[in-house]
Amino acid sequence: MAKSMTEGKPLKLILQFALPLLAGNIFQQTYNIADAAIVGNYLGTKALASVGASASVQFLVMGFCIGICCGFGIPVAQRFGAKDYKGMRSCIFHAGFLTIIVAAVLTVICALFCPAILHILSTPDDIYDNSYIYLLILFLGIPFTMLYNLLSGILRSVGDSRTPFMFLVFSTILNILLDLFCIVILKWGCAGAAIATITAQAASGILCLIYIWKKFPILKLAKSDCSIKGNVITNMLVMGVPMGLQYSVTAIGSMVMQSANNGLGSVYISGFTAGMRIKQFAMCPFDAIATAVSTFCSQNLGAGKPARIKQGLREGIITGVLYGIFAGVVLILSGGLLSRIFISADETAVLAASAKYLRCLGFFYWALGILNVCRMTVQGIGYPGRAIFSGVVEMVARIAASKIFVPLYGFTAICFADQSAWVSAVLYIVPVCFFCIRKITESTESKE
């Protein structure tokens, strides 16, 4: 259901909007936690290293898929808001057409280059085979990933955010059950974890399709809606590709970082994998708060209320920083205990590596509250290029830390690579954010 954020208390509106997003993000991350926890506890730390050895490239490819599908939903929402239902259905047709092409191209390229990707990531020989089969199956499931994200994006575009969330809950529960079945009962190992993930994604995507067909007649395509138009394709790509790049550009730096860590051996790969799963889960509130602030600022930009934009940004940053301090303390004090979700108690070296990684992250977690809110605000008020460039800054900082300091300081340098990227990006995005808001304020005042 649509909700205006141009009137009322900004913080209350932001938190109300953020809570459903947070719930969705948490369930999304449960996919990864379920895989890692079951693999680590039932198959051992080497299997956990196999699953985690390619995490950065998974994030790059899947992030691009999710981002481009979200971008394809923007023209659908615009046409729906304008009550141009024929134009909306044309956008849906072109979104589906482009998604099929992108999914096919990505699946073929990623599957063919899977061995090369693992070699680039310096995957150790003792985990290579399991890493290969796990990553290959995930790549073959790209069409299912894009199916769910496209259809859920369309549903959100027409005001239904509850249904995609419910299908995500169903998919998460199914994924956990299939993990246990494929790994514990069928003994399929790492391949079973990947099969469980893509099967759950396929089920949620198919359910979305059935739901749209049964409950949304307005979204059903007629023959007249299914003609290819060059201008519509261009508009969809202009919206989708930048969002896909924004989701994946920082992953390039993470790939270099992962490659450097993989060269340190399977103990550090396992420790890093467990720590990274916890880090990603703890980042969910940052993403929800930042998306809510971005939407708040976008609506108030349209309403010509720059003062509310400043207030929403300020309160969003404060909320993000306060959460970051809380989460950081938890990671510092309980990193080892949290790592036990994925690692058995007798794997002391792996547990120590994971705890060290999380402890080092904890001291700088507050920076994410500033970075994510400012970056999403810059995008929401119409400066996507500058938001993407902050990702480029992150990428460069991670690459520099990985290439320069890992050879000198080993895993300790890995433990501080993320923080160097966050702080570097904050130093760029904060002044840019306030500069963009000042331009908007001046533009609004000149029209009055």
Tab-separated table of C-alpha atoms in Angstrom:
chain	number	residue	atom	x	y	z
A	1	MET	CA	0.000	0.000	0.000
A	2	ALA	CA	1.412	3.420	-1.014
A	3	LYS	CA	2.224	5.858	1.760
A	4	SER	CA	3.159	9.541	1.565
A	5	MET	CA	6.210	10.609	3.577
A	6	THR	CA	5.894	14.335	2.897
A	7	GLU	CA	3.940	15.062	6.108
A	8	GLY	CA	4.539	13.945	9.683
A	9	LYS	CA	7.549	13.213	11.866
A	10	PRO	CA	10.476	12.102	9.643
A	11	LEU	CA	12.006	9.585	12.059
A	12	LYS	CA	8.680	7.864	12.708
A	13	LEU	CA	7.961	7.629	8.978
A	14	ILE	CA	11.459	6.347	8.219
A	15	LEU	CA	11.305	3.628	10.888
A	16	GLN	CA	7.795	2.542	9.839
A	17	PHE	CA	8.993	2.185	6.261
A	18	ALA	CA	12.242	0.471	7.280
A	19	LEU	CA	10.771	-2.315	9.433
A	20	PRO	CA	9.208	-4.390	6.594
A	21	LEU	CA	12.387	-3.900	4.566
A	22	LEU	CA	14.443	-5.095	7.521
A	23	ALA	CA	12.315	-8.217	7.866
A	24	GLY	CA	12.801	-8.977	4.170
A	25	ASN	CA	16.557	-8.395	4.363
A	26	ILE	CA	16.852	-10.689	7.370
A	27	PHE	CA	15.044	-13.510	5.612
A	28	GLN	CA	17.182	-12.944	2.514
A	29	GLN	CA	20.354	-13.296	4.582
A	30	THR	CA	18.937	-16.420	6.231
A	31	TYR	CA	19.504	-18.132	2.878
A	32	ASN	CA	23.249	-17.662	3.289
A	33	ILE	CA	23.305	-18.441	6.993
A	34	ALA	CA	21.347	-21.686	6.498
A	35	ASP	CA	23.751	-22.876	3.806
A	36	ALA	CA	26.856	-22.004	5.808
A	37	ALA	CA	25.599	-23.318	9.155
A	38	ILE	CA	24.447	-26.667	7.795
A	39	VAL	CA	27.506	-27.110	5.572
A	40	GLY	CA	29.908	-26.132	8.377
A	41	ASN	CA	28.329	-28.362	11.005
A	42	TYR	CA	27.539	-31.429	8.873
A	43	LEU	CA	30.310	-31.382	6.247
A	44	GLY	CA	33.167	-29.663	8.111
A	45	THR	CA	35.298	-26.570	7.734
A	46	LYS	CA	36.805	-27.522	4.363
A	47	ALA	CA	33.316	-27.778	2.889
A	48	LEU	CA	32.511	-24.418	4.473
A	49	ALA	CA	35.622	-23.011	2.814
A	50	SER	CA	34.432	-24.477	-0.514
A	51	VAL	CA	31.095	-22.686	-0.191
A	52	GLY	CA	32.724	-19.415	0.842
A	53	ALA	CA	35.709	-19.366	-1.519
A	54	SER	CA	33.672	-17.707	-4.274
A	55	ALA	CA	31.358	-15.579	-2.115
A	56	SER	CA	32.580	-12.307	-3.617
A	57	VAL	CA	31.869	-13.346	-7.201
A	58	GLN	CA	28.479	-14.689	-6.123
A	59	PHE	CA	27.767	-11.259	-4.655
A	60	LEU	CA	28.905	-9.571	-7.863
A	61	VAL	CA	26.788	-11.678	-10.221
A	62	MET	CA	23.709	-12.043	-8.019
A	63	GLY	CA	23.918	-8.378	-7.009
A	64	PHE	CA	23.843	-7.355	-10.652
A	65	CYS	CA	20.841	-9.632	-11.256
A	66	ILE	CA	18.921	-8.191	-8.305
A	67	GLY	CA	19.841	-4.598	-9.179
A	68	ILE	CA	18.873	-4.773	-12.840
A	69	CYS	CA	15.508	-6.374	-11.961
A	70	CYS	CA	14.834	-3.599	-9.420
A	71	GLY	CA	15.655	-1.049	-12.111
A	72	PHE	CA	13.242	-2.670	-14.554
A	73	GLY	CA	10.489	-2.145	-11.968
A	74	ILE	CA	10.881	1.661	-11.940
A	75	PRO	CA	9.166	2.345	-15.326
A	76	VAL	CA	6.404	-0.090	-14.312
A	77	ALA	CA	5.773	1.935	-11.146
A	78	GLN	CA	5.813	5.203	-13.099
A	79	ARG	CA	3.200	3.984	-15.581
A	80	PHE	CA	1.073	2.512	-12.790
A	81	GLY	CA	1.157	5.823	-10.903
A	82	ALA	CA	0.092	7.650	-14.064
A	83	LYS	CA	-2.747	5.118	-14.585
A	84	ASP	CA	-1.260	4.308	-17.998
A	85	TYR	CA	-2.006	0.613	-17.709
A	86	LYS	CA	-1.340	-0.204	-21.356
A	87	GLY	CA	2.062	1.474	-21.108
A	88	MET	CA	2.648	-0.390	-17.828
A	89	ARG	CA	1.973	-3.758	-19.466
A	90	SER	CA	4.302	-2.829	-22.319
A	91	CYS	CA	7.018	-2.146	-19.737
A	92	ILE	CA	6.327	-5.507	-18.083
A	93	PHE	CA	6.670	-7.264	-21.443
A	94	HIS	CA	9.974	-5.517	-22.185
A	95	ALA	CA	11.204	-6.215	-18.642
A	96	GLY	CA	10.488	-9.920	-19.141
A	97	PHE	CA	12.063	-9.905	-22.610
A	98	LEU	CA	15.247	-8.225	-21.389
A	99	THR	CA	15.402	-10.416	-18.272
A	100	ILE	CA	15.337	-13.576	-20.420
A	101	ILE	CA	18.199	-12.244	-22.559
A	102	VAL	CA	20.283	-11.088	-19.577
A	103	ALA	CA	19.669	-14.355	-17.701
A	104	ALA	CA	20.667	-16.463	-20.711
A	105	VAL	CA	23.834	-14.476	-21.420
A	106	LEU	CA	24.933	-14.390	-17.767
A	107	THR	CA	24.238	-18.101	-17.254
A	108	VAL	CA	26.253	-19.164	-20.306
A	109	ILE	CA	29.183	-16.817	-19.636
A	110	CYS	CA	29.402	-17.580	-15.913
A	111	ALA	CA	29.108	-21.343	-16.427
A	112	LEU	CA	31.798	-21.393	-19.127
A	113	PHE	CA	34.194	-19.219	-17.124
A	114	CYS	CA	33.536	-20.861	-13.753
A	115	PRO	CA	36.959	-22.628	-13.647
A	116	ALA	CA	38.745	-19.423	-14.647
A	117	ILE	CA	36.905	-17.475	-11.930
A	118	LEU	CA	38.002	-19.933	-9.250
A	119	HIS	CA	41.610	-19.754	-10.456
A	120	ILE	CA	41.501	-15.942	-10.410
A	121	LEU	CA	40.263	-16.178	-6.812
A	122	SER	CA	43.285	-18.367	-5.941
A	123	THR	CA	41.054	-21.205	-4.738
A	124	PRO	CA	43.225	-23.844	-3.006
A	125	ASP	CA	43.473	-27.275	-4.631
A	126	ASP	CA	42.082	-29.092	-1.597
A	127	ILE	CA	38.700	-27.346	-1.903
A	128	TYR	CA	38.626	-26.645	-5.647
A	129	ASP	CA	36.308	-29.492	-6.725
A	130	ASN	CA	33.599	-28.702	-4.160
A	131	SER	CA	33.937	-24.970	-4.849
A	132	TYR	CA	33.493	-25.594	-8.579
A	133	ILE	CA	30.352	-27.713	-8.345
A	134	TYR	CA	28.762	-25.349	-5.798
A	135	LEU	CA	29.428	-22.232	-7.885
A	136	LEU	CA	28.445	-23.895	-11.179
A	137	ILE	CA	25.041	-24.953	-9.835
A	138	LEU	CA	24.396	-21.424	-8.503
A	139	PHE	CA	25.279	-19.986	-11.910
A	140	LEU	CA	22.923	-22.420	-13.632
A	141	GLY	CA	20.202	-21.128	-11.293
A	142	ILE	CA	20.599	-17.480	-12.391
A	143	PRO	CA	17.304	-17.585	-14.403
A	144	PHE	CA	15.414	-18.560	-11.225
A	145	THR	CA	17.087	-15.774	-9.234
A	146	MET	CA	16.091	-13.229	-11.870
A	147	LEU	CA	12.555	-14.629	-12.180
A	148	TYR	CA	11.807	-14.071	-8.494
A	149	ASN	CA	13.443	-10.645	-8.314
A	150	LEU	CA	11.710	-9.373	-11.468
A	151	LEU	CA	8.250	-10.537	-10.396
A	152	SER	CA	8.630	-9.346	-6.808
A	153	GLY	CA	9.821	-5.985	-8.163
A	154	ILE	CA	6.711	-5.725	-10.351
A	155	LEU	CA	4.452	-6.527	-7.389
A	156	ARG	CA	6.128	-3.824	-5.298
A	157	SER	CA	5.771	-1.388	-8.192
A	158	VAL	CA	1.985	-1.725	-8.061
A	159	GLY	CA	1.857	-1.330	-4.291
A	160	ASP	CA	2.011	-4.947	-3.057
A	161	SER	CA	5.075	-5.360	-0.828
A	162	ARG	CA	3.505	-7.949	1.479
A	163	THR	CA	3.236	-10.780	-1.049
A	164	PRO	CA	6.932	-10.800	-2.103
A	165	PHE	CA	7.868	-10.826	1.573
A	166	MET	CA	5.610	-13.825	2.275
A	167	PHE	CA	7.069	-15.730	-0.671
A	168	LEU	CA	10.546	-14.891	0.605
A	169	VAL	CA	9.649	-16.337	4.016
A	170	PHE	CA	8.343	-19.480	2.332
A	171	SER	CA	11.471	-19.711	0.178
A	172	THR	CA	13.773	-19.347	3.193
A	173	ILE	CA	12.020	-22.087	5.157
A	174	LEU	CA	12.021	-24.349	2.090
A	175	ASN	CA	15.721	-23.682	1.565
A	176	ILE	CA	16.578	-24.752	5.114
A	177	LEU	CA	14.508	-27.931	4.826
A	178	LEU	CA	16.036	-28.777	1.443
A	179	ASP	CA	19.531	-28.110	2.807
A	180	LEU	CA	18.969	-30.688	5.519
A	181	PHE	CA	17.388	-33.150	3.079
A	182	CYS	CA	20.042	-32.836	0.364
A	183	ILE	CA	23.046	-32.741	2.707
A	184	VAL	CA	22.056	-34.950	5.643
A	185	ILE	CA	19.716	-37.473	3.974
A	186	LEU	CA	20.884	-37.625	0.330
A	187	LYS	CA	24.574	-36.962	1.150
A	188	TRP	CA	25.009	-34.631	-1.839
A	189	GLY	CA	27.586	-32.464	-0.057
A	190	CYS	CA	28.229	-28.909	-1.274
A	191	ALA	CA	26.244	-29.602	-4.435
A	192	GLY	CA	23.218	-30.288	-2.237
A	193	ALA	CA	23.485	-26.844	-0.620
A	194	ALA	CA	23.487	-25.162	-4.040
A	195	ILE	CA	20.613	-27.306	-5.324
A	196	ALA	CA	18.571	-26.424	-2.236
A	197	THR	CA	19.134	-22.696	-2.807
A	198	ILE	CA	18.159	-22.587	-6.474
A	199	THR	CA	15.183	-24.914	-5.916
A	200	ALA	CA	13.842	-22.600	-3.208
A	201	GLN	CA	14.363	-19.567	-5.449
A	202	ALA	CA	12.623	-21.307	-8.333
A	203	ALA	CA	9.657	-22.174	-6.111
A	204	SER	CA	9.266	-18.576	-4.901
A	205	GLY	CA	9.523	-17.241	-8.462
A	206	ILE	CA	6.907	-19.663	-9.793
A	207	LEU	CA	4.572	-18.839	-6.897
A	208	CYS	CA	4.930	-15.127	-7.693
A	209	LEU	CA	4.025	-15.838	-11.316
A	210	ILE	CA	0.951	-17.868	-10.342
A	211	TYR	CA	-0.138	-15.202	-7.855
A	212	ILE	CA	0.160	-12.428	-10.449
A	213	TRP	CA	-1.830	-14.479	-12.956
A	214	LYS	CA	-4.605	-15.255	-10.453
A	215	LYS	CA	-4.843	-12.006	-8.468
A	216	PHE	CA	-3.697	-9.199	-10.788
A	217	PRO	CA	-5.710	-9.159	-14.038
A	218	ILE	CA	-4.362	-5.677	-14.668
A	219	LEU	CA	-0.881	-7.188	-15.109
A	220	LYS	CA	-1.920	-9.865	-17.624
A	221	LEU	CA	-0.359	-9.242	-21.025
A	222	ALA	CA	-2.522	-9.084	-24.126
A	223	LYS	CA	-1.165	-9.749	-27.620
A	224	SER	CA	-1.141	-6.006	-28.312
A	225	ASP	CA	1.203	-5.477	-25.333
A	226	CYS	CA	3.846	-7.815	-26.715
A	227	SER	CA	5.507	-5.748	-29.434
A	228	ILE	CA	9.148	-4.726	-29.103
A	229	LYS	CA	9.741	-0.976	-29.030
A	230	GLY	CA	13.234	0.470	-29.187
A	231	ASN	CA	12.479	3.498	-27.008
A	232	VAL	CA	11.010	1.334	-24.253
A	233	ILE	CA	14.009	-1.017	-24.341
A	234	THR	CA	16.340	1.975	-24.059
A	235	ASN	CA	14.385	3.349	-21.101
A	236	MET	CA	14.418	-0.012	-19.322
A	237	LEU	CA	18.177	-0.397	-19.816
A	238	VAL	CA	18.852	3.169	-18.652
A	239	MET	CA	16.968	2.366	-15.441
A	240	GLY	CA	18.188	-1.201	-14.922
A	241	VAL	CA	21.870	-1.289	-15.834
A	242	PRO	CA	23.050	1.515	-13.480
A	243	MET	CA	21.229	-0.128	-10.563
A	244	GLY	CA	22.803	-3.455	-11.449
A	245	LEU	CA	26.248	-1.843	-11.532
A	246	GLN	CA	25.661	-0.108	-8.202
A	247	TYR	CA	24.813	-3.441	-6.597
A	248	SER	CA	27.893	-5.172	-7.993
A	249	VAL	CA	30.704	-2.620	-8.391
A	250	THR	CA	31.937	-2.920	-4.802
A	251	ALA	CA	32.086	-6.699	-5.262
A	252	ILE	CA	35.053	-6.287	-7.616
A	253	GLY	CA	37.140	-5.029	-4.702
A	254	SER	CA	35.741	-7.849	-2.578
A	255	MET	CA	36.850	-10.359	-5.231
A	256	VAL	CA	40.430	-9.084	-5.034
A	257	MET	CA	40.202	-9.195	-1.239
A	258	GLN	CA	38.805	-12.742	-1.370
A	259	SER	CA	41.560	-13.825	-3.748
A	260	ALA	CA	44.191	-12.479	-1.340
A	261	ASN	CA	42.529	-14.289	1.578
A	262	ASN	CA	42.172	-17.540	-0.394
A	263	GLY	CA	45.934	-17.524	-0.830
A	264	LEU	CA	46.331	-17.776	2.952
A	265	GLY	CA	44.830	-21.289	3.109
A	266	SER	CA	41.603	-23.087	4.017
A	267	VAL	CA	41.694	-22.182	7.741
A	268	TYR	CA	41.469	-18.487	6.948
A	269	ILE	CA	38.960	-19.080	4.154
A	270	SER	CA	36.665	-20.884	6.613
A	271	GLY	CA	37.116	-18.216	9.288
A	272	PHE	CA	36.526	-15.427	6.791
A	273	THR	CA	33.437	-17.192	5.385
A	274	ALA	CA	31.834	-17.566	8.813
A	275	GLY	CA	32.682	-13.982	9.771
A	276	MET	CA	31.372	-12.637	6.478
A	277	ARG	CA	27.998	-14.366	6.916
A	278	ILE	CA	27.625	-12.719	10.328
A	279	LYS	CA	28.778	-9.364	8.934
A	280	GLN	CA	26.198	-9.486	6.133
A	281	PHE	CA	23.409	-10.388	8.559
A	282	ALA	CA	24.371	-7.524	10.878
A	283	MET	CA	24.299	-5.146	7.886
A	284	CYS	CA	20.569	-5.727	7.253
A	285	PRO	CA	19.401	-2.759	9.380
A	286	PHE	CA	21.812	-0.443	7.545
A	287	ASP	CA	20.263	-1.390	4.203
A	288	ALA	CA	16.700	-0.985	5.521
A	289	ILE	CA	17.387	2.410	7.132
A	290	ALA	CA	19.218	3.691	4.044
A	291	THR	CA	16.435	2.592	1.663
A	292	ALA	CA	13.806	4.210	3.893
A	293	VAL	CA	15.756	7.496	4.063
A	294	SER	CA	16.244	7.424	0.283
A	295	THR	CA	12.499	6.994	-0.300
A	296	PHE	CA	11.728	9.729	2.241
A	297	CYS	CA	14.123	12.136	0.510
A	298	SER	CA	12.826	11.230	-2.960
A	299	GLN	CA	9.218	11.953	-2.013
A	300	ASN	CA	10.110	15.238	-0.338
A	301	LEU	CA	12.209	16.240	-3.355
A	302	GLY	CA	9.090	15.829	-5.476
A	303	ALA	CA	7.101	17.833	-2.940
A	304	GLY	CA	9.686	20.632	-3.002
A	305	LYS	CA	10.558	20.351	0.706
A	306	PRO	CA	14.368	20.501	1.017
A	307	ALA	CA	14.172	21.260	4.757
A	308	ARG	CA	12.541	17.861	5.335
A	309	ILE	CA	15.240	16.231	3.213
A	310	LYS	CA	17.914	17.669	5.518
A	311	GLN	CA	15.985	16.603	8.609
A	312	GLY	CA	15.378	13.081	7.305
A	313	LEU	CA	19.032	12.698	6.328
A	314	ARG	CA	20.225	13.907	9.726
A	315	GLU	CA	17.903	11.615	11.684
A	316	GLY	CA	18.686	8.684	9.384
A	317	ILE	CA	22.431	9.108	9.930
A	318	ILE	CA	21.991	9.324	13.705
A	319	THR	CA	19.845	6.168	13.682
A	320	GLY	CA	22.378	4.331	11.513
A	321	VAL	CA	25.344	5.350	13.650
A	322	LEU	CA	23.601	4.373	16.900
A	323	TYR	CA	22.776	0.954	15.470
A	324	GLY	CA	26.351	0.650	14.163
A	325	ILE	CA	27.773	1.293	17.639
A	326	PHE	CA	25.440	-1.317	19.153
A	327	ALA	CA	26.207	-3.917	16.470
A	328	GLY	CA	29.931	-3.166	16.738
A	329	VAL	CA	29.947	-3.858	20.477
A	330	VAL	CA	28.147	-7.168	19.875
A	331	LEU	CA	30.706	-8.191	17.223
A	332	ILE	CA	33.632	-7.217	19.441
A	333	LEU	CA	32.386	-9.067	22.514
A	334	SER	CA	30.574	-12.033	20.923
A	335	GLY	CA	32.272	-12.667	17.564
A	336	GLY	CA	33.681	-16.022	18.666
A	337	LEU	CA	30.376	-17.164	20.126
A	338	LEU	CA	28.459	-16.154	16.986
A	339	SER	CA	30.984	-18.023	14.832
A	340	ARG	CA	29.987	-21.229	16.621
A	341	ILE	CA	26.815	-21.165	14.515
A	342	PHE	CA	28.975	-22.295	11.581
A	343	ILE	CA	32.063	-23.856	13.154
A	344	SER	CA	32.406	-26.711	15.658
A	345	ALA	CA	34.150	-25.975	18.957
A	346	ASP	CA	37.154	-28.197	18.210
A	347	GLU	CA	38.125	-26.077	15.168
A	348	THR	CA	39.961	-23.603	17.379
A	349	ALA	CA	42.117	-22.031	14.653
A	350	VAL	CA	39.123	-21.321	12.418
A	351	LEU	CA	37.112	-19.921	15.328
A	352	ALA	CA	39.999	-17.645	16.294
A	353	ALA	CA	40.267	-16.315	12.722
A	354	SER	CA	36.540	-15.619	12.483
A	355	ALA	CA	36.437	-13.925	15.902
A	356	LYS	CA	39.421	-11.728	15.000
A	357	TYR	CA	37.779	-10.651	11.727
A	358	LEU	CA	34.516	-9.725	13.482
A	359	ARG	CA	36.290	-7.971	16.350
A	360	CYS	CA	38.209	-5.739	13.941
A	361	LEU	CA	35.027	-4.962	12.005
A	362	GLY	CA	33.210	-4.002	15.189
A	363	PHE	CA	35.376	-0.976	15.896
A	364	PHE	CA	34.373	0.625	12.580
A	365	TYR	CA	30.796	-0.611	12.098
A	366	TRP	CA	29.384	2.845	12.850
A	367	ALA	CA	30.883	4.090	9.552
A	368	LEU	CA	28.352	2.008	7.615
A	369	GLY	CA	25.526	4.013	9.179
A	370	ILE	CA	26.912	7.144	7.562
A	371	LEU	CA	27.993	5.555	4.273
A	372	ASN	CA	24.789	3.699	3.405
A	373	VAL	CA	22.407	6.518	4.357
A	374	CYS	CA	24.356	9.206	2.485
A	375	ARG	CA	24.900	7.036	-0.597
A	376	MET	CA	21.246	6.007	-0.904
A	377	THR	CA	20.143	9.604	-0.314
A	378	VAL	CA	22.385	10.843	-3.133
A	379	GLN	CA	20.797	8.259	-5.424
A	380	GLY	CA	17.272	9.029	-4.226
A	381	ILE	CA	17.583	12.771	-4.945
A	382	GLY	CA	18.717	12.202	-8.513
A	383	TYR	CA	22.512	11.788	-8.556
A	384	PRO	CA	23.034	8.046	-9.242
A	385	GLY	CA	26.418	8.559	-10.909
A	386	ARG	CA	27.892	10.087	-7.765
A	387	ALA	CA	26.402	7.298	-5.661
A	388	ILE	CA	28.017	4.703	-7.930
A	389	PHE	CA	31.362	6.510	-7.697
A	390	SER	CA	31.341	6.007	-3.918
A	391	GLY	CA	31.253	2.296	-4.719
A	392	VAL	CA	34.249	2.796	-6.980
A	393	VAL	CA	36.085	4.434	-4.055
A	394	GLU	CA	35.282	1.382	-1.924
A	395	MET	CA	36.517	-0.912	-4.666
A	396	VAL	CA	39.843	0.914	-5.041
A	397	ALA	CA	40.418	0.982	-1.273
A	398	ARG	CA	39.801	-2.779	-0.926
A	399	ILE	CA	42.085	-3.563	-3.857
A	400	ALA	CA	44.841	-1.360	-2.425
A	401	ALA	CA	44.569	-2.966	1.022
A	402	SER	CA	44.565	-6.467	-0.475
A	403	LYS	CA	47.455	-5.948	-2.868
A	404	ILE	CA	49.704	-3.834	-0.648
A	405	PHE	CA	49.126	-4.985	2.928
A	406	VAL	CA	48.032	-8.658	2.767
A	407	PRO	CA	51.490	-9.771	1.512
A	408	LEU	CA	53.014	-7.892	4.474
A	409	TYR	CA	50.556	-8.581	7.308
A	410	GLY	CA	48.547	-11.606	6.161
A	411	PHE	CA	45.095	-12.170	7.664
A	412	THR	CA	45.391	-9.067	9.871
A	413	ALA	CA	45.293	-6.954	6.704
A	414	ILE	CA	42.171	-8.837	5.567
A	415	CYS	CA	40.557	-7.951	8.901
A	416	PHE	CA	40.988	-4.226	8.163
A	417	ALA	CA	40.369	-4.137	4.394
A	418	ASP	CA	36.609	-3.526	4.708
A	419	GLN	CA	37.107	-0.720	7.187
A	420	SER	CA	39.576	1.078	4.924
A	421	ALA	CA	36.983	0.898	2.131
A	422	TRP	CA	34.153	2.195	4.340
A	423	VAL	CA	36.107	5.129	5.741
A	424	SER	CA	37.428	6.095	2.284
A	425	ALA	CA	33.922	6.058	0.821
A	426	VAL	CA	32.551	8.086	3.772
A	427	LEU	CA	35.180	10.778	3.201
A	428	TYR	CA	33.921	11.064	-0.383
A	429	ILE	CA	30.149	10.653	-0.037
A	430	VAL	CA	29.445	12.929	2.968
A	431	PRO	CA	30.555	16.221	1.341
A	432	VAL	CA	29.005	15.103	-1.963
A	433	CYS	CA	25.687	14.397	-0.226
A	434	PHE	CA	25.519	17.814	1.424
A	435	PHE	CA	26.617	19.501	-1.818
A	436	CYS	CA	23.772	17.801	-3.729
A	437	ILE	CA	21.226	18.796	-1.080
A	438	ARG	CA	22.484	22.384	-1.196
A	439	LYS	CA	21.983	22.431	-4.972
A	440	ILE	CA	18.439	21.134	-4.540
A	441	THR	CA	17.714	23.734	-1.866
A	442	GLU	CA	19.011	26.559	-4.076
A	443	SER	CA	17.003	25.269	-7.037
A	444	THR	CA	13.827	25.072	-4.968
A	445	GLU	CA	14.298	28.557	-3.526
A	446	SER	CA	14.912	30.054	-6.981
A	447	LYS	CA	11.525	28.723	-8.163
A	448	GLU	CA	9.638	30.291	-5.261
